[in-house]
């Protein structure tokens, strides 16, 4: 059985999956259900002194595993979280991370009470990039539990913010929050999907999240909770290969139900077995050295397996230069003089029959 344990800021997690902040972690009932489903850690819905009142509606599915939302922070006040909704450590064998927003003054007021109520870590989150480092500094003065800071792809100077937060004492980074503002219009009514601009999460943001995780990990030896668009076990592996120490997820279990955790963990073990990896943590950062290599200009060579080819013709259709063809007897033909080595044909092959041969 492969070992899925990871370490985050000195705390061992039984697997890499963390339920990120959002509606599923709305209360003690939500966090307990996520623990029971297999999440190794849960980040609460963001806690502020006053409860928010969300517009109706405020979440819409976009198809293909993505969501738009206009949800604010927790609709329970901080007092209630501290008194009733942060289950005591004795009551659970999983790690509870309290999400705290959105200003330095709120951190001064709430960091210590949340830690004293039982949070194993804090995750600080703000809409304003300039507030992130002062929030970290305030939290580090108030608590001894590890402090994560959540960063947003909306911040143009994101890497400078990360650096300032690390200088202020952050123990780890969560990357990324949902991004936007974004817009979809319901063409039947002519109205914006959620009545306004909204925040995008899920599959649509995964490549952006991966790039940001990798950029942080290339510069800093710091634990990063890679968050954004993870939907399958292979996405968990990809996030770890980009450098993530653990993996945050919200959209996938929100759309598919909390059973997503069990299914994904089983598939993750299967994937590691199939690829002969005994430890998930061995894969951490595997992609990073390749990001520092210069781009290759050597023409591509291809491997073709006639047994796997279903003659679907996709590789032929996508070639802008008409360099590829299939012969009537199923042989793959390539006009090498016309081929520009773009690689698209192999990347669309659904069966792996056509592959770019690695150097
Ligand atoms: C409906 C919804 C509400 C969210 N609320 C919060 C929140 O209160 N605080 C926060 O830090 N992130 C919040 N997030 C962002 C998620 O924690 C996560 O960073 C983001 O959705 C990317 O991960 P995903 O693609 O796996 O959902 C919310 C996301 C969704 C979809
Ligand atoms: S690599 Fe690009 S140019 Fe060459 S055959 Fe494939 S799709 Fe066409
Ligand atoms: S895309 Fe793959 S399966 Fe389809 S014709 Fe090309 S090689 Fe065969």
mmCIF file of C-alpha atoms and ligand atoms in Angstrom:
data_model
loop_
_atom_site.group_PDB
_atom_site.id
_atom_site.type_symbol
_atom_site.label_atom_id
_atom_site.label_comp_id
_atom_site.label_asym_id
_atom_site.label_seq_id
_atom_site.Cartn_x
_atom_site.Cartn_y
_atom_site.Cartn_z
ATOM 1 C CA UNK A 1 0.000 0.000 0.000
ATOM 2 C CA UNK A 2 1.634 3.318 -1.034
ATOM 3 C CA UNK A 3 2.265 5.885 1.683
ATOM 4 C CA UNK A 4 0.102 9.001 1.175
ATOM 5 C CA UNK A 5 1.241 10.895 4.275
ATOM 6 C CA UNK A 6 2.630 14.396 3.853
ATOM 7 C CA UNK A 7 3.964 16.965 6.291
ATOM 8 C CA UNK A 8 2.614 20.506 6.376
ATOM 9 C CA UNK A 9 4.391 23.066 8.581
ATOM 10 C CA UNK A 10 5.653 20.273 10.838
ATOM 11 C CA UNK A 11 2.220 18.628 11.177
ATOM 12 C CA UNK A 12 1.747 15.181 9.632
ATOM 13 C CA UNK A 13 -1.332 14.747 7.450
ATOM 14 C CA UNK A 14 -2.574 11.184 6.829
ATOM 15 C CA UNK A 15 -3.052 12.043 3.145
ATOM 16 C CA UNK A 16 -2.483 15.161 0.991
ATOM 17 C CA UNK A 17 -6.148 16.213 0.665
ATOM 18 C CA UNK A 18 -7.304 19.352 2.445
ATOM 19 C CA UNK A 19 -10.854 20.642 2.109
ATOM 20 C CA UNK A 20 -10.231 24.300 1.160
ATOM 21 C CA UNK A 21 -12.333 27.093 2.629
ATOM 22 C CA UNK A 22 -15.862 27.279 1.217
ATOM 23 C CA UNK A 23 -19.482 26.290 1.799
ATOM 24 C CA UNK A 24 -18.695 22.648 2.684
ATOM 25 C CA UNK A 25 -16.758 23.852 5.752
ATOM 26 C CA UNK A 26 -19.552 26.193 6.816
ATOM 27 C CA UNK A 27 -19.738 24.924 10.444
ATOM 28 C CA UNK A 28 -18.699 22.129 12.838
ATOM 29 C CA UNK A 29 -21.175 19.858 11.052
ATOM 30 C CA UNK A 30 -19.488 20.584 7.721
ATOM 31 C CA UNK A 31 -15.943 20.060 8.975
ATOM 32 C CA UNK A 32 -16.871 16.792 10.751
ATOM 33 C CA UNK A 33 -18.517 15.437 7.604
ATOM 34 C CA UNK A 34 -15.402 16.246 5.555
ATOM 35 C CA UNK A 35 -13.134 14.512 8.104
ATOM 36 C CA UNK A 36 -15.421 11.480 8.052
ATOM 37 C CA UNK A 37 -15.246 11.427 4.239
ATOM 38 C CA UNK A 38 -11.434 11.213 4.324
ATOM 39 C CA UNK A 39 -10.071 14.779 4.183
ATOM 40 C CA UNK A 40 -6.835 14.917 6.189
ATOM 41 C CA UNK A 41 -7.419 18.562 7.057
ATOM 42 C CA UNK A 42 -10.207 21.095 6.698
ATOM 43 C CA UNK A 43 -10.004 24.863 6.306
ATOM 44 C CA UNK A 44 -13.089 26.519 7.775
ATOM 45 C CA UNK A 45 -15.157 28.993 5.821
ATOM 46 C CA UNK A 46 -13.464 32.378 6.308
ATOM 47 C CA UNK A 47 -14.255 33.760 9.762
ATOM 48 C CA UNK A 48 -14.764 37.486 10.397
ATOM 49 C CA UNK A 49 -16.255 39.267 13.410
ATOM 50 C CA UNK A 50 -19.660 39.717 11.751
ATOM 51 C CA UNK A 51 -21.568 37.172 9.664
ATOM 52 C CA UNK A 52 -22.042 37.919 5.966
ATOM 53 C CA UNK A 53 -25.358 37.845 4.136
ATOM 54 C CA UNK A 54 -24.955 36.247 0.721
ATOM 55 C CA UNK A 55 -26.970 37.259 -2.359
ATOM 56 C CA UNK A 56 -29.452 34.729 -3.741
ATOM 57 C CA UNK A 57 -28.348 32.922 -5.827
ATOM 58 C CA UNK A 58 -24.585 32.957 -5.230
ATOM 59 C CA UNK A 59 -23.143 29.723 -6.742
ATOM 60 C CA UNK A 60 -23.580 28.465 -10.309
ATOM 61 C CA UNK A 61 -22.104 25.438 -12.077
ATOM 62 C CA UNK A 62 -20.396 26.184 -15.386
ATOM 63 C CA UNK A 63 -20.053 22.585 -16.613
ATOM 64 C CA UNK A 64 -16.758 20.737 -17.023
ATOM 65 C CA UNK A 65 -15.984 20.934 -13.294
ATOM 66 C CA UNK A 66 -15.945 24.707 -12.779
ATOM 67 C CA UNK A 67 -18.023 27.117 -10.730
ATOM 68 C CA UNK A 68 -18.804 30.808 -10.436
ATOM 69 C CA UNK A 69 -19.601 32.255 -7.011
ATOM 70 C CA UNK A 70 -20.384 35.563 -5.361
ATOM 71 C CA UNK A 71 -20.224 34.085 -1.873
ATOM 72 C CA UNK A 72 -18.717 36.205 0.895
ATOM 73 C CA UNK A 73 -17.144 34.979 4.106
ATOM 74 C CA UNK A 74 -18.870 32.865 6.797
ATOM 75 C CA UNK A 75 -22.563 33.444 7.464
ATOM 76 C CA UNK A 76 -21.870 32.614 11.138
ATOM 77 C CA UNK A 77 -20.264 35.284 13.372
ATOM 78 C CA UNK A 78 -16.791 34.744 14.883
ATOM 79 C CA UNK A 79 -18.299 34.416 18.377
ATOM 80 C CA UNK A 80 -20.263 31.348 17.303
ATOM 81 C CA UNK A 81 -17.188 29.762 15.666
ATOM 82 C CA UNK A 82 -15.165 30.262 18.829
ATOM 83 C CA UNK A 83 -17.881 28.971 21.173
ATOM 84 C CA UNK A 84 -19.423 26.147 19.187
ATOM 85 C CA UNK A 85 -18.178 25.507 15.661
ATOM 86 C CA UNK A 86 -14.468 24.732 16.110
ATOM 87 C CA UNK A 87 -14.578 21.111 17.287
ATOM 88 C CA UNK A 88 -12.054 20.438 20.057
ATOM 89 C CA UNK A 89 -8.899 18.460 19.114
ATOM 90 C CA UNK A 90 -10.054 15.571 21.354
ATOM 91 C CA UNK A 91 -13.117 15.273 19.134
ATOM 92 C CA UNK A 92 -11.183 14.543 15.901
ATOM 93 C CA UNK A 93 -8.083 12.901 14.482
ATOM 94 C CA UNK A 94 -7.718 15.410 11.651
ATOM 95 C CA UNK A 95 -6.175 18.819 11.318
ATOM 96 C CA UNK A 96 -8.423 21.857 11.604
ATOM 97 C CA UNK A 97 -7.318 25.088 9.970
ATOM 98 C CA UNK A 98 -9.239 28.258 10.801
ATOM 99 C CA UNK A 99 -9.534 30.666 7.858
ATOM 100 C CA UNK A 100 -9.354 34.228 9.129
ATOM 101 C CA UNK A 101 -9.972 37.400 7.121
ATOM 102 C CA UNK A 102 -9.666 40.014 5.842
ATOM 103 C CA UNK A 103 -7.676 42.784 7.588
ATOM 104 C CA UNK A 104 -4.781 43.139 10.057
ATOM 105 C CA UNK A 105 -7.188 44.563 12.667
ATOM 106 C CA UNK A 106 -9.378 41.457 12.426
ATOM 107 C CA UNK A 107 -6.313 39.233 12.867
ATOM 108 C CA UNK A 108 -5.342 41.173 16.004
ATOM 109 C CA UNK A 109 -8.853 40.611 17.339
ATOM 110 C CA UNK A 110 -9.459 36.975 16.367
ATOM 111 C CA UNK A 111 -6.188 35.035 15.861
ATOM 112 C CA UNK A 112 -5.640 34.115 19.503
ATOM 113 C CA UNK A 113 -9.285 33.247 20.340
ATOM 114 C CA UNK A 114 -9.438 30.965 17.281
ATOM 115 C CA UNK A 115 -6.203 29.187 18.218
ATOM 116 C CA UNK A 116 -7.356 28.867 21.839
ATOM 117 C CA UNK A 117 -10.689 27.436 20.648
ATOM 118 C CA UNK A 118 -8.789 24.552 19.038
ATOM 119 C CA UNK A 119 -7.552 25.530 15.549
ATOM 120 C CA UNK A 120 -4.363 23.606 14.728
ATOM 121 C CA UNK A 121 -3.313 26.242 12.186
ATOM 122 C CA UNK A 122 -4.540 29.561 10.849
ATOM 123 C CA UNK A 123 -4.984 30.488 7.207
ATOM 124 C CA UNK A 124 -5.077 34.228 6.611
ATOM 125 C CA UNK A 125 -6.933 35.566 3.597
ATOM 126 C CA UNK A 126 -7.514 39.048 2.269
ATOM 127 C CA UNK A 127 -8.879 40.749 -0.835
ATOM 128 C CA UNK A 128 -6.061 43.322 -0.577
ATOM 129 C CA UNK A 129 -2.509 42.233 -1.445
ATOM 130 C CA UNK A 130 -1.024 44.949 0.773
ATOM 131 C CA UNK A 131 -2.815 43.548 3.846
ATOM 132 C CA UNK A 132 -1.323 40.046 3.578
ATOM 133 C CA UNK A 133 2.105 40.603 5.200
ATOM 134 C CA UNK A 134 0.773 42.837 8.031
ATOM 135 C CA UNK A 135 -1.834 40.141 8.759
ATOM 136 C CA UNK A 136 0.923 37.525 8.992
ATOM 137 C CA UNK A 137 2.969 39.732 11.321
ATOM 138 C CA UNK A 138 -0.076 40.283 13.574
ATOM 139 C CA UNK A 139 -0.884 36.558 13.671
ATOM 140 C CA UNK A 140 2.705 35.550 14.462
ATOM 141 C CA UNK A 141 2.690 37.935 17.418
ATOM 142 C CA UNK A 142 -0.556 36.412 18.717
ATOM 143 C CA UNK A 143 -0.319 32.625 18.245
ATOM 144 C CA UNK A 144 2.175 29.768 18.301
ATOM 145 C CA UNK A 145 0.286 27.510 15.836
ATOM 146 C CA UNK A 146 1.538 27.558 12.209
ATOM 147 C CA UNK A 147 0.258 30.410 10.052
ATOM 148 C CA UNK A 148 -0.570 29.922 6.375
ATOM 149 C CA UNK A 149 -1.358 32.845 4.100
ATOM 150 C CA UNK A 150 -3.618 32.425 1.080
ATOM 151 C CA UNK A 151 -2.590 34.235 -2.079
ATOM 152 C CA UNK A 152 -4.600 35.300 -5.076
ATOM 153 C CA UNK A 153 -3.773 35.111 -8.774
ATOM 154 C CA UNK A 154 -5.527 38.481 -9.050
ATOM 155 C CA UNK A 155 -2.545 40.204 -7.433
ATOM 156 C CA UNK A 156 -0.135 41.488 -10.108
ATOM 157 C CA UNK A 157 2.815 41.468 -7.672
ATOM 158 C CA UNK A 158 1.976 38.065 -6.244
ATOM 159 C CA UNK A 159 5.566 36.867 -5.824
ATOM 160 C CA UNK A 160 6.555 40.056 -3.995
ATOM 161 C CA UNK A 161 3.586 39.542 -1.651
ATOM 162 C CA UNK A 162 4.734 35.968 -0.980
ATOM 163 C CA UNK A 163 8.213 37.231 -0.193
ATOM 164 C CA UNK A 164 6.883 39.913 2.197
ATOM 165 C CA UNK A 165 4.675 37.317 3.938
ATOM 166 C CA UNK A 166 7.634 34.955 4.407
ATOM 167 C CA UNK A 167 9.701 37.827 5.820
ATOM 168 C CA UNK A 168 6.801 38.515 8.223
ATOM 169 C CA UNK A 169 7.031 34.907 9.428
ATOM 170 C CA UNK A 170 4.456 32.944 7.381
ATOM 171 C CA UNK A 171 4.969 29.192 7.853
ATOM 172 C CA UNK A 172 3.355 28.245 4.551
ATOM 173 C CA UNK A 173 1.447 29.524 1.519
ATOM 174 C CA UNK A 174 -1.926 28.460 0.166
ATOM 175 C CA UNK A 175 -2.098 29.074 -3.584
ATOM 176 C CA UNK A 176 -4.611 29.984 -4.946
ATOM 177 C CA UNK A 177 -7.954 31.565 -4.090
ATOM 178 C CA UNK A 178 -10.756 31.612 -6.690
ATOM 179 C CA UNK A 179 -9.980 34.128 -9.441
ATOM 180 C CA UNK A 180 -11.801 36.922 -11.221
ATOM 181 C CA UNK A 181 -13.924 38.856 -11.464
ATOM 182 C CA UNK A 182 -15.372 36.705 -14.241
ATOM 183 C CA UNK A 183 -18.673 36.768 -16.123
ATOM 184 C CA UNK A 184 -21.110 34.384 -17.792
ATOM 185 C CA UNK A 185 -24.350 35.563 -19.355
ATOM 186 C CA UNK A 186 -27.465 33.370 -19.523
ATOM 187 C CA UNK A 187 -28.341 33.774 -23.210
ATOM 188 C CA UNK A 188 -31.974 32.763 -22.620
ATOM 189 C CA UNK A 189 -32.577 35.686 -20.255
ATOM 190 C CA UNK A 190 -29.790 38.080 -21.234
ATOM 191 C CA UNK A 191 -28.867 38.357 -17.528
ATOM 192 C CA UNK A 192 -25.484 37.794 -15.855
ATOM 193 C CA UNK A 193 -25.439 34.240 -14.485
ATOM 194 C CA UNK A 194 -25.218 35.307 -10.822
ATOM 195 C CA UNK A 195 -26.593 38.785 -11.393
ATOM 196 C CA UNK A 196 -23.103 40.276 -11.372
ATOM 197 C CA UNK A 197 -19.400 39.654 -11.882
ATOM 198 C CA UNK A 198 -18.287 36.576 -9.945
ATOM 199 C CA UNK A 199 -15.347 34.395 -8.855
ATOM 200 C CA UNK A 200 -14.130 31.406 -10.853
ATOM 201 C CA UNK A 201 -12.960 28.093 -9.344
ATOM 202 C CA UNK A 202 -12.494 24.492 -10.403
ATOM 203 C CA UNK A 203 -10.995 22.893 -13.505
ATOM 204 C CA UNK A 204 -10.789 26.194 -15.437
ATOM 205 C CA UNK A 205 -8.184 27.622 -13.028
ATOM 206 C CA UNK A 206 -5.948 24.551 -12.546
ATOM 207 C CA UNK A 207 -3.154 25.472 -15.030
ATOM 208 C CA UNK A 208 -2.914 28.931 -13.460
ATOM 209 C CA UNK A 209 -2.793 27.461 -9.930
ATOM 210 C CA UNK A 210 -0.079 24.999 -11.004
ATOM 211 C CA UNK A 211 2.037 27.788 -12.485
ATOM 212 C CA UNK A 212 1.796 29.864 -9.303
ATOM 213 C CA UNK A 213 2.590 26.880 -7.038
ATOM 214 C CA UNK A 214 5.646 26.104 -9.188
ATOM 215 C CA UNK A 215 6.820 29.733 -9.228
ATOM 216 C CA UNK A 216 6.654 29.946 -5.433
ATOM 217 C CA UNK A 217 8.418 26.588 -5.014
ATOM 218 C CA UNK A 218 11.169 27.523 -7.478
ATOM 219 C CA UNK A 219 11.996 30.573 -5.339
ATOM 220 C CA UNK A 220 11.328 29.432 -1.769
ATOM 221 C CA UNK A 221 11.715 26.293 0.294
ATOM 222 C CA UNK A 222 8.299 26.713 1.906
ATOM 223 C CA UNK A 223 5.312 24.384 2.200
ATOM 224 C CA UNK A 224 2.643 25.281 -0.348
ATOM 225 C CA UNK A 225 -0.947 24.024 -0.239
ATOM 226 C CA UNK A 226 -1.597 23.730 -3.998
ATOM 227 C CA UNK A 227 -5.253 24.684 -4.493
ATOM 228 C CA UNK A 228 -7.258 25.249 -7.658
ATOM 229 C CA UNK A 229 -9.076 22.930 -10.011
ATOM 230 C CA UNK A 230 -7.992 19.586 -8.616
ATOM 231 C CA UNK A 231 -10.633 17.082 -9.701
ATOM 232 C CA UNK A 232 -8.915 13.691 -10.089
ATOM 233 C CA UNK A 233 -6.141 11.688 -8.447
ATOM 234 C CA UNK A 234 -3.892 12.527 -11.399
ATOM 235 C CA UNK A 235 -4.466 16.240 -10.666
ATOM 236 C CA UNK A 236 -3.274 15.638 -7.084
ATOM 237 C CA UNK A 237 -0.095 14.025 -8.449
ATOM 238 C CA UNK A 238 0.372 16.947 -10.858
ATOM 239 C CA UNK A 239 0.021 19.509 -8.048
ATOM 240 C CA UNK A 240 2.604 17.606 -5.958
ATOM 241 C CA UNK A 241 4.964 17.373 -8.945
ATOM 242 C CA UNK A 242 4.635 21.182 -9.313
ATOM 243 C CA UNK A 243 5.952 21.464 -5.745
ATOM 244 C CA UNK A 244 2.865 21.363 -3.488
ATOM 245 C CA UNK A 245 3.344 19.879 -0.012
ATOM 246 C CA UNK A 246 -0.420 19.247 0.279
ATOM 247 C CA UNK A 247 -3.425 19.782 -1.979
ATOM 248 C CA UNK A 248 -6.484 21.944 -1.313
ATOM 249 C CA UNK A 249 -9.790 21.325 -3.051
ATOM 250 C CA UNK A 250 -13.326 22.660 -2.849
ATOM 251 C CA UNK A 251 -15.130 22.745 -6.199
ATOM 252 C CA UNK A 252 -14.771 18.995 -6.915
ATOM 253 C CA UNK A 253 -16.284 17.732 -3.637
ATOM 254 C CA UNK A 254 -18.918 20.490 -3.773
ATOM 255 C CA UNK A 255 -20.065 19.328 -7.222
ATOM 256 C CA UNK A 256 -19.554 15.587 -6.696
ATOM 257 C CA UNK A 257 -20.338 15.172 -2.994
ATOM 258 C CA UNK A 258 -17.998 14.328 -0.111
ATOM 259 C CA UNK A 259 -17.638 10.766 -1.457
ATOM 260 C CA UNK A 260 -15.135 12.425 -3.817
ATOM 261 C CA UNK A 261 -12.483 12.181 -1.072
ATOM 262 C CA UNK A 262 -12.693 8.386 -0.683
ATOM 263 C CA UNK A 263 -12.813 7.764 -4.442
ATOM 264 C CA UNK A 264 -9.880 10.076 -5.118
ATOM 265 C CA UNK A 265 -7.730 8.577 -2.341
ATOM 266 C CA UNK A 266 -8.380 5.039 -3.637
ATOM 267 C CA UNK A 267 -7.479 6.075 -7.186
ATOM 268 C CA UNK A 268 -4.384 7.901 -5.901
ATOM 269 C CA UNK A 269 -3.157 4.705 -4.225
ATOM 270 C CA UNK A 270 -3.880 2.801 -7.445
ATOM 271 C CA UNK A 271 -1.978 5.338 -9.537
ATOM 272 C CA UNK A 272 1.061 5.217 -7.263
ATOM 273 C CA UNK A 273 1.008 1.386 -7.351
ATOM 274 C CA UNK A 274 0.748 1.318 -11.159
ATOM 275 C CA UNK A 275 3.729 3.684 -11.371
ATOM 276 C CA UNK A 276 5.743 1.803 -8.704
ATOM 277 C CA UNK A 277 5.961 4.716 -6.274
ATOM 278 C CA UNK A 278 5.944 3.733 -2.601
ATOM 279 C CA UNK A 279 5.700 7.318 -1.294
ATOM 280 C CA UNK A 280 3.617 10.183 -2.684
ATOM 281 C CA UNK A 281 6.055 12.630 -1.083
ATOM 282 C CA UNK A 282 8.850 11.321 -3.382
ATOM 283 C CA UNK A 283 7.063 13.062 -6.280
ATOM 284 C CA UNK A 284 7.143 16.522 -4.723
ATOM 285 C CA UNK A 285 8.699 19.079 -7.034
ATOM 286 C CA UNK A 286 9.609 16.564 -9.760
ATOM 287 C CA UNK A 287 8.628 19.014 -12.515
ATOM 288 C CA UNK A 288 10.576 21.981 -11.135
ATOM 289 C CA UNK A 289 14.089 21.289 -12.493
ATOM 290 C CA UNK A 290 12.607 20.949 -16.001
ATOM 291 C CA UNK A 291 11.188 24.471 -15.789
ATOM 292 C CA UNK A 292 14.735 25.753 -15.590
ATOM 293 C CA UNK A 293 15.901 23.975 -18.763
ATOM 294 C CA UNK A 294 16.173 25.990 -22.014
ATOM 295 C CA UNK A 295 13.485 25.314 -24.658
ATOM 296 C CA UNK A 296 14.442 22.620 -27.172
ATOM 297 C CA UNK A 297 14.430 23.336 -30.926
ATOM 298 C CA UNK A 298 15.238 19.789 -32.019
ATOM 299 C CA UNK A 299 12.526 18.528 -34.418
ATOM 300 C CA UNK A 300 10.119 16.125 -32.718
ATOM 301 C CA UNK A 301 10.193 12.406 -33.320
ATOM 302 C CA UNK A 302 7.029 10.368 -32.777
ATOM 303 C CA UNK A 303 6.166 6.881 -31.546
ATOM 304 C CA UNK A 304 3.097 5.270 -33.164
ATOM 305 C CA UNK A 305 1.420 2.062 -31.958
ATOM 306 C CA UNK A 306 -0.913 0.744 -34.653
ATOM 307 C CA UNK A 307 -2.543 -1.627 -32.117
ATOM 308 C CA UNK A 308 -3.771 1.316 -29.997
ATOM 309 C CA UNK A 309 -4.952 3.437 -32.948
ATOM 310 C CA UNK A 310 -8.742 3.586 -33.387
ATOM 311 C CA UNK A 311 -8.391 5.642 -36.606
ATOM 312 C CA UNK A 312 -10.449 8.424 -35.040
ATOM 313 C CA UNK A 313 -8.578 10.898 -37.277
ATOM 314 C CA UNK A 314 -8.182 13.542 -34.560
ATOM 315 C CA UNK A 315 -4.427 13.795 -35.068
ATOM 316 C CA UNK A 316 -4.987 14.426 -38.782
ATOM 317 C CA UNK A 317 -7.781 16.977 -38.270
ATOM 318 C CA UNK A 318 -5.825 19.209 -35.878
ATOM 319 C CA UNK A 319 -2.670 19.561 -38.002
ATOM 320 C CA UNK A 320 -2.721 23.153 -39.270
ATOM 321 C CA UNK A 321 -0.017 22.295 -41.850
ATOM 322 C CA UNK A 322 -1.717 19.160 -43.264
ATOM 323 C CA UNK A 323 1.449 17.235 -42.431
ATOM 324 C CA UNK A 324 -0.251 14.142 -41.053
ATOM 325 C CA UNK A 325 -2.429 11.478 -42.673
ATOM 326 C CA UNK A 326 -3.641 7.934 -42.083
ATOM 327 C CA UNK A 327 -3.290 5.412 -44.902
ATOM 328 C CA UNK A 328 -6.314 3.226 -45.753
ATOM 329 C CA UNK A 329 -4.566 0.273 -44.024
ATOM 330 C CA UNK A 330 -4.118 2.272 -40.785
ATOM 331 C CA UNK A 331 -0.477 3.323 -41.120
ATOM 332 C CA UNK A 332 0.444 6.796 -39.823
ATOM 333 C CA UNK A 333 1.934 9.043 -42.503
ATOM 334 C CA UNK A 334 3.964 12.181 -41.794
ATOM 335 C CA UNK A 335 5.203 14.788 -44.268
ATOM 336 C CA UNK A 336 8.367 15.746 -42.366
ATOM 337 C CA UNK A 337 9.040 18.793 -44.557
ATOM 338 C CA UNK A 338 5.598 20.239 -43.726
ATOM 339 C CA UNK A 339 5.640 19.322 -40.008
ATOM 340 C CA UNK A 340 6.503 22.289 -37.704
ATOM 341 C CA UNK A 341 6.949 20.088 -34.602
ATOM 342 C CA UNK A 342 4.129 21.846 -32.757
ATOM 343 C CA UNK A 343 3.136 18.617 -30.963
ATOM 344 C CA UNK A 344 -0.643 19.162 -31.110
ATOM 345 C CA UNK A 345 -1.405 15.915 -32.976
ATOM 346 C CA UNK A 346 0.108 13.726 -30.256
ATOM 347 C CA UNK A 347 -1.475 15.764 -27.484
ATOM 348 C CA UNK A 348 -5.017 15.138 -28.806
ATOM 349 C CA UNK A 349 -4.596 11.372 -29.300
ATOM 350 C CA UNK A 350 -7.130 9.816 -26.906
ATOM 351 C CA UNK A 351 -5.534 6.347 -26.738
ATOM 352 C CA UNK A 352 -1.806 7.070 -26.537
ATOM 353 C CA UNK A 353 -1.284 5.481 -29.995
ATOM 354 C CA UNK A 354 0.603 8.583 -31.165
ATOM 355 C CA UNK A 355 3.161 9.996 -28.767
ATOM 356 C CA UNK A 356 6.060 12.405 -28.865
ATOM 357 C CA UNK A 357 9.192 10.341 -28.225
ATOM 358 C CA UNK A 358 11.067 11.758 -25.223
ATOM 359 C CA UNK A 359 14.732 12.633 -25.921
HETATM 360 C C1 LIG B 1 -18.478 28.729 -3.316
HETATM 361 C C2 LIG B 1 -17.077 28.999 -2.865
HETATM 362 C C3 LIG B 1 -16.845 29.731 -1.703
HETATM 363 C C4 LIG B 1 -15.544 29.999 -1.280
HETATM 364 N N1 LIG B 1 -15.333 30.690 -0.120
HETATM 365 C C5 LIG B 1 -14.082 30.919 0.321
HETATM 366 C C6 LIG B 1 -13.844 31.564 1.551
HETATM 367 O O1 LIG B 1 -14.745 31.910 2.311
HETATM 368 N N2 LIG B 1 -12.553 31.806 1.907
HETATM 369 C C7 LIG B 1 -11.488 31.433 1.121
HETATM 370 O O2 LIG B 1 -10.340 31.654 1.496
HETATM 371 N N3 LIG B 1 -11.693 30.792 -0.050
HETATM 372 C C8 LIG B 1 -12.956 30.521 -0.471
HETATM 373 N N4 LIG B 1 -13.149 29.849 -1.648
HETATM 374 C C9 LIG B 1 -11.991 29.500 -2.504
HETATM 375 C C10 LIG B 1 -11.548 28.059 -2.287
HETATM 376 O O3 LIG B 1 -11.102 27.859 -0.963
HETATM 377 C C11 LIG B 1 -10.402 27.679 -3.263
HETATM 378 O O4 LIG B 1 -9.265 28.483 -2.979
HETATM 379 C C12 LIG B 1 -10.775 27.889 -4.718
HETATM 380 O O5 LIG B 1 -12.127 27.552 -4.959
HETATM 381 C C13 LIG B 1 -9.897 27.042 -5.644
HETATM 382 O O6 LIG B 1 -9.995 25.670 -5.348
HETATM 383 P P1 LIG B 1 -11.022 24.686 -6.156
HETATM 384 O O7 LIG B 1 -10.830 24.962 -7.614
HETATM 385 O O8 LIG B 1 -10.636 23.301 -5.741
HETATM 386 O O9 LIG B 1 -12.391 25.050 -5.687
HETATM 387 C C14 LIG B 1 -14.452 29.550 -2.068
HETATM 388 C C15 LIG B 1 -14.690 28.797 -3.212
HETATM 389 C C16 LIG B 1 -15.970 28.504 -3.619
HETATM 390 C C17 LIG B 1 -16.202 27.690 -4.861
HETATM 391 S S1 LIG B 2 3.627 18.117 -34.809
HETATM 392 FE FE1 LIG B 2 2.211 19.755 -35.444
HETATM 393 S S2 LIG B 2 2.846 20.219 -37.504
HETATM 394 FE FE2 LIG B 2 3.743 18.210 -37.041
HETATM 395 S S3 LIG B 2 2.253 16.734 -37.742
HETATM 396 FE FE3 LIG B 2 1.790 17.115 -35.604
HETATM 397 S S4 LIG B 2 0.232 18.737 -35.661
HETATM 398 FE FE4 LIG B 2 1.208 18.702 -37.671
HETATM 399 S S1 LIG B 3 -5.520 10.524 -32.702
HETATM 400 FE FE1 LIG B 3 -4.544 8.622 -32.010
HETATM 401 S S2 LIG B 3 -6.140 7.077 -32.140
HETATM 402 FE FE2 LIG B 3 -6.850 8.824 -33.368
HETATM 403 S S3 LIG B 3 -6.131 8.367 -35.464
HETATM 404 FE FE3 LIG B 3 -4.536 9.573 -34.495
HETATM 405 S S4 LIG B 3 -3.122 8.071 -33.635
HETATM 406 FE FE4 LIG B 3 -5.016 6.988 -34.082
#
